[in-house]
Short mmCIF file of C-alpha atoms in Angstrom, two decimals:
data_model
loop_
_atom_site.label_atom_id
_atom_site.label_comp_id
_atom_site.label_asym_id
_atom_site.label_seq_id
_atom_site.Cartn_x
_atom_site.Cartn_y
_atom_site.Cartn_z
CA MET A 1125 -10.27 25.16 13.80
CA LYS A 1126 -10.92 22.73 10.96
CA GLU A 1127 -8.06 20.87 9.36
CA VAL A 1128 -8.16 20.54 5.60
CA GLU A 1129 -5.98 18.53 3.24
CA ILE A 1130 -6.67 18.80 -0.49
CA LYS A 1131 -4.91 16.49 -2.93
CA ILE A 1132 -5.01 17.05 -6.68
CA LYS A 1133 -4.08 13.93 -8.65
CA ASN A 1134 -3.06 13.78 -12.36
CA SER A 1135 -2.40 17.52 -12.51
CA PHE A 1136 0.13 16.87 -15.31
CA ILE A 1137 -2.82 16.38 -17.70
CA MET A 1138 -3.53 20.12 -17.72
CA TYR A 1139 -1.18 21.99 -15.34
CA PRO A 1140 -4.27 23.92 -14.14
CA THR A 1141 -4.64 26.96 -11.92
CA ILE A 1142 -6.02 26.05 -8.50
CA GLU A 1143 -7.99 28.63 -6.59
CA ILE A 1144 -8.97 27.93 -2.99
CA ASP A 1145 -11.23 30.39 -1.15
CA GLY A 1146 -10.75 33.03 -3.84
CA LYS A 1147 -6.94 32.93 -3.89
CA ILE A 1148 -4.67 31.23 -6.44
CA ARG A 1149 -2.52 28.76 -4.49
CA LYS A 1150 0.82 27.23 -5.34
CA LEU A 1151 0.48 23.63 -4.26
CA LYS A 1152 3.41 21.44 -3.28
CA LYS A 1153 4.07 18.06 -4.89
CA ASN A 1154 4.22 15.01 -2.66
CA GLU A 1155 6.34 11.88 -3.28
CA PHE A 1156 3.58 10.38 -5.49
CA GLY A 1157 3.43 13.41 -7.79
CA SER A 1158 0.09 14.70 -6.45
CA LEU A 1159 -0.35 18.34 -5.52
CA VAL A 1160 -1.11 18.84 -1.83
CA TYR A 1161 -2.56 21.80 0.05
CA ARG A 1162 -2.88 21.74 3.84
CA THR A 1163 -4.54 24.46 5.88
CA THR A 1164 -6.63 25.20 8.95
CA THR A 1165 -9.72 27.35 8.72
CA GLU A 1166 -12.72 28.48 10.72
CA ASN A 1167 -14.98 28.72 7.67
CA ASP A 1168 -17.79 26.22 7.23
CA VAL A 1169 -17.52 26.08 3.44
CA MET A 1170 -14.46 25.88 1.22
CA ASP A 1171 -14.55 27.08 -2.35
CA VAL A 1172 -12.31 25.07 -4.73
CA LYS A 1173 -11.92 26.13 -8.34
CA ILE A 1174 -9.75 24.43 -10.97
CA TYR A 1175 -9.33 26.15 -14.27
CA LYS A 1176 -6.88 26.65 -17.09
CA PHE A 1177 -5.70 29.88 -18.66
CA LEU A 1178 -4.36 29.91 -22.20
CA GLU A 1179 -1.37 32.03 -23.15
CA ILE A 1180 -3.02 33.15 -26.37
CA ASN A 1181 -5.80 34.79 -24.27
CA GLY A 1182 -3.23 36.86 -22.37
CA VAL A 1183 -2.99 40.63 -22.17
CA GLY A 1184 -1.69 42.12 -25.44
CA TRP A 1185 -1.64 38.65 -27.02
CA PHE A 1186 -1.11 39.92 -30.59
CA PHE A 1187 1.99 41.98 -29.74
CA ALA A 1188 3.34 39.32 -27.38
CA TYR A 1189 2.95 36.65 -30.06
CA MET A 1190 4.69 38.83 -32.67
CA PHE A 1191 7.46 39.83 -30.28
CA PHE A 1192 8.27 36.24 -29.33
CA TYR A 1193 7.98 35.12 -32.96
CA ILE A 1194 10.58 37.67 -34.09
CA ILE A 1195 13.05 37.31 -31.22
CA SER A 1196 12.95 33.52 -31.44
CA ILE A 1197 14.13 33.71 -35.09
CA PHE A 1198 10.76 33.11 -36.75
CA GLY A 1199 9.54 30.82 -34.00
CA ILE A 1200 12.40 28.34 -34.31
CA LEU A 1201 13.65 28.78 -30.75
CA GLN A 1202 10.33 29.09 -28.94
CA PRO A 1203 8.05 26.41 -27.50
CA LYS A 1204 4.90 25.67 -29.51
CA TYR A 1205 1.56 27.13 -28.51
CA ASP A 1206 -1.15 24.77 -27.33
CA ARG A 1207 -3.10 24.26 -30.57
CA LYS A 1208 -5.89 22.16 -29.04
CA CYS A 1209 -6.98 25.04 -26.78
CA ILE A 1210 -8.70 22.76 -24.28
CA VAL A 1211 -9.63 24.37 -20.99
CA ILE A 1212 -10.96 22.99 -17.73
CA ASP A 1213 -13.72 24.57 -15.67
CA CYS A 1214 -14.30 22.93 -12.33
CA HIS A 1215 -15.92 24.45 -9.25
CA TYR A 1216 -16.75 22.71 -5.96
CA LYS A 1217 -18.23 24.07 -2.73
CA ILE A 1218 -17.31 21.76 0.12
CA LYS A 1219 -18.97 21.79 3.56
CA LEU A 1220 -16.19 21.33 6.08
CA GLU A 1221 -16.10 19.01 9.10
CA GLU A 1222 -13.48 18.88 11.87
CA LYS A 1223 -11.00 16.86 9.75
CA ASN A 1224 -11.25 16.99 5.98
CA ASP A 1225 -9.42 14.83 3.44
CA ILE A 1226 -10.37 15.85 -0.08
CA THR A 1227 -8.93 14.18 -3.19
CA ILE A 1228 -9.67 15.59 -6.63
CA THR A 1229 -8.50 13.52 -9.60
CA LEU A 1230 -8.26 15.03 -13.08
CA ASN A 1231 -9.80 12.64 -15.60
CA LYS A 1232 -8.60 12.02 -19.15
CA ILE A 1233 -9.56 14.80 -21.55
CA SER A 1234 -12.83 13.84 -23.15
CA GLU A 1235 -15.99 15.62 -24.24
CA ASP A 1236 -18.25 13.06 -22.53
CA ASN A 1237 -16.52 12.59 -19.18
CA ALA A 1238 -16.53 14.92 -16.23
CA ALA A 1239 -13.24 16.79 -15.90
CA THR A 1240 -12.60 15.68 -12.32
CA THR A 1241 -13.68 13.10 -9.78
CA ILE A 1242 -13.89 14.08 -6.13
CA GLU A 1243 -13.42 11.71 -3.19
CA THR A 1244 -14.36 13.02 0.24
CA SER A 1245 -16.50 12.20 3.23
CA CYS A 1246 -17.72 15.81 3.33
CA GLU A 1247 -20.85 17.09 1.71
CA TYR A 1248 -20.16 19.02 -1.47
CA GLU A 1249 -21.86 20.89 -4.24
CA GLU A 1250 -20.60 20.60 -7.83
CA LEU A 1251 -21.16 23.89 -9.64
CA SER A 1252 -19.25 23.01 -12.80
CA ASN A 1253 -17.05 20.16 -13.90
CA ARG A 1254 -16.13 19.95 -17.57
CA TYR A 1255 -13.52 20.22 -20.25
CA SER A 1256 -14.21 22.52 -23.16
CA VAL A 1257 -12.56 23.92 -26.26
CA ASP A 1258 -11.81 27.62 -26.39
CA HIS A 1259 -12.87 28.35 -29.97
CA ARG A 1260 -11.93 32.02 -29.69
CA ALA A 1261 -8.37 31.05 -28.78
CA LYS A 1262 -8.29 28.67 -31.75
CA LEU A 1263 -9.41 31.49 -34.03
CA LYS A 1264 -6.66 33.72 -32.63
CA LEU A 1265 -4.07 31.06 -33.41
CA LYS A 1266 -5.39 30.79 -36.97
CA ILE A 1267 -5.13 34.58 -37.39
CA MET A 1268 -1.59 34.50 -36.06
CA SER A 1269 -0.50 31.75 -38.44
CA ILE A 1270 -1.59 33.99 -41.34
CA ALA A 1271 0.09 37.05 -39.76
CA LYS A 1272 3.29 35.01 -39.38
CA ILE A 1273 3.57 34.63 -43.16
CA PHE A 1274 3.29 38.41 -43.66
CA ILE A 1275 5.85 39.07 -40.92
CA ALA A 1276 8.28 36.57 -42.48
CA ILE A 1277 7.91 38.27 -45.90
CA ALA A 1278 8.39 41.73 -44.32
CA MET A 1279 11.50 40.58 -42.43
CA ILE A 1280 13.06 39.01 -45.54
CA ALA A 1281 12.32 42.20 -47.53
CA LEU A 1282 13.94 44.27 -44.76
CA LEU A 1283 16.97 41.99 -44.76
CA ILE A 1284 17.36 42.26 -48.55
CA LEU A 1285 17.04 46.05 -48.28
CA LEU A 1286 19.71 46.16 -45.56
CA VAL A 1287 22.08 43.91 -47.52
CA ASP A 1288 21.49 46.04 -50.60
CA LYS A 1289 22.19 49.32 -48.76
CA VAL A 1290 25.05 48.23 -46.51
CA ILE A 1291 26.99 45.67 -48.57
CA ILE A 1292 26.18 46.43 -52.21
CA GLY A 1293 25.85 50.19 -51.53
CA ASN A 1294 29.43 50.27 -50.20
CA MET B 1039 -17.27 14.43 -33.76
CA LYS B 1040 -19.48 16.55 -31.51
CA LYS B 1041 -18.11 20.03 -30.88
CA LEU B 1042 -17.38 20.95 -27.30
CA GLU B 1043 -19.16 23.88 -25.73
CA TYR B 1044 -17.92 27.39 -26.47
CA ASP B 1045 -15.85 28.93 -23.71
CA SER B 1046 -13.25 31.68 -23.58
CA THR B 1047 -11.79 33.28 -20.49
CA PRO B 1048 -9.29 36.14 -20.74
CA THR B 1049 -6.07 35.40 -18.89
CA PRO B 1050 -5.44 37.88 -16.02
CA LEU B 1051 -2.48 40.27 -16.26
CA LYS B 1052 -0.37 38.54 -13.59
CA THR B 1053 -0.81 35.09 -15.12
CA SER B 1054 -0.18 36.49 -18.63
CA LEU B 1055 3.09 38.05 -17.47
CA MET B 1056 4.11 34.78 -15.83
CA MET B 1057 3.39 32.87 -19.07
CA TYR B 1058 5.32 35.43 -21.15
CA ALA B 1059 8.24 35.31 -18.71
CA THR B 1060 8.33 31.52 -19.02
CA ARG B 1061 8.30 31.70 -22.82
CA LEU B 1062 11.10 34.28 -22.79
CA GLY B 1063 13.02 32.05 -20.40
CA VAL B 1064 12.76 29.08 -22.77
CA ILE B 1065 13.87 31.24 -25.74
CA LEU B 1066 16.88 32.62 -23.83
CA SER B 1067 17.78 29.14 -22.64
CA ASN B 1068 17.67 27.88 -26.26
CA PHE B 1069 19.89 30.78 -27.38
CA SER B 1070 22.46 30.06 -24.66
CA ILE B 1071 22.49 26.34 -25.54
CA ILE B 1072 23.08 27.12 -29.24
CA ILE B 1073 25.96 29.54 -28.56
CA MET B 1074 27.50 26.98 -26.21
CA LEU B 1075 27.12 24.24 -28.87
CA ILE B 1076 28.86 26.44 -31.46
CA TYR B 1077 31.85 26.83 -29.10
CA PHE B 1078 31.98 23.12 -28.42
CA SER B 1079 31.57 22.25 -32.11
CA SER B 1080 34.64 24.39 -32.85
CA LEU B 1081 36.50 22.28 -30.30
CA ILE B 1082 35.21 19.15 -32.03
CA THR B 1083 36.36 20.54 -35.43
CA ILE B 1084 39.91 20.74 -34.05
CA LEU B 1085 39.68 17.15 -32.80
CA ILE B 1086 38.33 15.95 -36.18
CA ASN B 1087 41.21 17.74 -37.90
CA LEU B 1088 43.67 15.90 -35.68
CA VAL B 1089 42.03 12.58 -36.57
CA VAL B 1090 42.17 13.46 -40.30
CA ILE B 1091 45.89 14.32 -40.03
CA LEU B 1092 46.58 11.04 -38.23
CA LEU B 1093 44.65 9.14 -40.91
CA ALA B 1094 46.57 10.95 -43.67
CA LEU B 1095 49.90 10.09 -42.04
CA THR B 1096 48.80 6.47 -41.86
CA VAL B 1097 47.86 6.54 -45.58
CA ILE B 1098 51.25 8.06 -46.47
CA LEU B 1099 53.11 5.48 -44.39
CA VAL B 1100 51.09 2.51 -45.63
CA SER B 1101 51.43 3.56 -49.28
CA PHE B 1102 55.18 4.35 -48.81
CA GLY B 1103 54.55 7.81 -50.21
CA PHE B 1104 53.00 6.50 -53.45
CA ILE B 1105 49.81 8.37 -52.57
CA PHE B 1106 51.54 11.56 -53.87
CA LEU B 1107 51.94 9.91 -57.28
CA VAL B 1108 48.25 9.04 -57.44
CA VAL B 1109 47.00 12.28 -55.81
CA PRO B 1110 49.68 14.96 -56.34
CA ASN B 1111 47.85 17.64 -54.27
CA PHE B 1112 47.10 15.30 -51.35
CA ILE B 1113 48.51 17.78 -48.79
CA ASP B 1114 46.25 20.57 -50.13
CA TYR B 1115 43.18 18.50 -49.30
CA LEU B 1116 44.42 18.15 -45.72
CA SER B 1117 45.19 21.81 -45.25
CA PHE B 1118 41.64 22.79 -46.26
CA GLY B 1119 40.19 21.30 -43.04
CA SER B 1120 42.73 22.98 -40.80
CA GLU B 1121 42.22 26.29 -42.65
CA PHE B 1122 38.49 26.03 -42.01
CA SER B 1123 38.95 25.34 -38.30
CA GLY B 1124 41.47 28.22 -38.20
CA TYR B 1125 38.88 30.59 -39.66
CA MET B 1126 36.29 29.24 -37.22
CA MET B 1127 38.57 29.80 -34.21
CA GLU B 1128 39.45 33.28 -35.42
CA PHE B 1129 35.79 34.15 -35.83
CA LEU B 1130 34.91 32.76 -32.40
CA ASN B 1131 37.80 34.63 -30.80
CA LYS B 1132 36.53 37.84 -32.41
CA ILE B 1133 32.96 37.41 -31.18
CA SER B 1134 33.80 35.95 -27.75
CA PRO B 1135 33.99 39.32 -25.89
CA VAL B 1136 30.29 39.71 -26.72
CA ALA B 1137 29.10 36.11 -27.08
CA ILE B 1138 30.44 34.69 -23.82
CA PRO B 1139 29.03 37.33 -21.42
CA LEU B 1140 25.79 37.21 -23.41
CA THR B 1141 25.57 33.42 -22.99
CA ILE B 1142 26.17 33.71 -19.24
CA PHE B 1143 23.55 36.45 -19.01
CA PHE B 1144 21.05 34.41 -21.10
CA SER B 1145 21.46 31.28 -19.01
CA ILE B 1146 21.10 33.15 -15.70
CA ALA B 1147 18.11 35.13 -17.02
CA ALA B 1148 16.52 31.89 -18.31
CA PHE B 1149 16.94 30.27 -14.89
CA ILE B 1150 15.31 33.24 -13.14
CA LEU B 1151 12.46 33.58 -15.66
CA LEU B 1152 11.66 29.86 -15.57
CA SER B 1153 11.39 30.05 -11.77
CA PHE B 1154 8.35 32.30 -12.17
CA ASP B 1155 6.30 29.45 -13.67
CA LYS B 1156 3.81 28.30 -11.04
CA TYR B 1157 2.55 25.33 -13.05
CA LYS B 1158 5.55 23.47 -14.49
CA PRO B 1159 8.82 23.02 -12.58
CA HIS B 1160 11.09 23.05 -15.75
CA THR B 1161 13.68 21.09 -13.78
CA GLY B 1162 15.53 19.72 -16.83
CA ARG B 1163 15.83 23.09 -18.50
CA LYS B 1164 17.00 24.75 -15.29
CA ILE B 1165 19.73 22.11 -14.90
CA ILE B 1166 20.80 22.61 -18.55
CA SER B 1167 20.88 26.40 -18.04
CA GLY B 1168 23.10 25.91 -14.99
CA MET B 1169 25.40 23.60 -16.95
CA VAL B 1170 25.60 26.08 -19.84
CA CYS B 1171 26.47 28.87 -17.38
CA VAL B 1172 29.24 26.79 -15.77
CA GLY B 1173 30.53 25.59 -19.18
CA THR B 1174 30.67 29.15 -20.50
CA ILE B 1175 32.51 30.35 -17.40
CA VAL B 1176 35.07 27.54 -18.01
CA ILE B 1177 35.49 28.72 -21.64
CA LEU B 1178 35.89 32.31 -20.36
CA ILE B 1179 38.59 31.24 -17.87
CA VAL B 1180 40.44 29.28 -20.62
CA LEU B 1181 40.32 32.31 -22.94
CA ILE B 1182 41.54 34.68 -20.18
CA MET B 1183 44.43 32.30 -19.41
CA GLN B 1184 45.30 32.11 -23.13
CA PHE B 1185 45.18 35.91 -23.34
CA LYS B 1186 47.42 36.33 -20.26
CA GLY B 1187 49.81 33.63 -21.42
CA GLY B 1188 50.03 35.28 -24.83
CA GLY B 1189 48.50 32.18 -26.49
CA VAL B 1190 46.26 31.91 -29.56
#
């Protein structure tokens, strides 16, 4: 059995999804704020993926956005959407030894730098390692900001109609 | 500035639901905080009214009652504040059978929904939701005691 300890440093930069051997893992924080995953395996290679999902790319995003916009009183009571739409795409294949200490540090968001830096004594293959902008998500947010105006007008019109029928009508 | 490479990945159903649950949790938590603040602000209004009355008494005493010669309707100005807080209390008493259970439900639901988030711990918000829940239960107990004692 091979012992593996994976540390993810600076995860607060992105709050990414971490997938190890094809499964999304919930990593525990240690006293220094790094995310830690410990396991034992008989596999020779470990697949580590770090990526970021955006809420605006979610299932039924248009209806979800509208629903939350209306119930949060025209967006006043809801948290803001991530307008930068920056995503991380990082994929490592690590050849395992008997004892494996792997530290992956998330770098500052930049178009020139690699997204992460890996420190390990094991041999590894870097399949992808970059930050990128999700332009489709940005376009969706632009569409929604226009739709918000129409929704606000419709809601105000509805309110006026209700006031007119209920209060003035009586 | 050079544009970054195009990339767009659809978020899977499970992750989407988790993100939506978190957003709903934050909204419900904000609602519960606002309702709680309204109740506490009504309490503060009563305290402010007390301070105003004390100040007015001081003015009357210091001026030996001459304030009534300068401002004949001085008492009317004072009663306006207490009338307003009276209306406020009446309104809050009317809506409390709905508002208080709703606030407790919102804060508990917010706590549960925020626990689904795998990425952020939301510790501060969870603590606030807990405090709002406890605070609202205290208000509920006070109102029940008032009701049983035949109070306001």
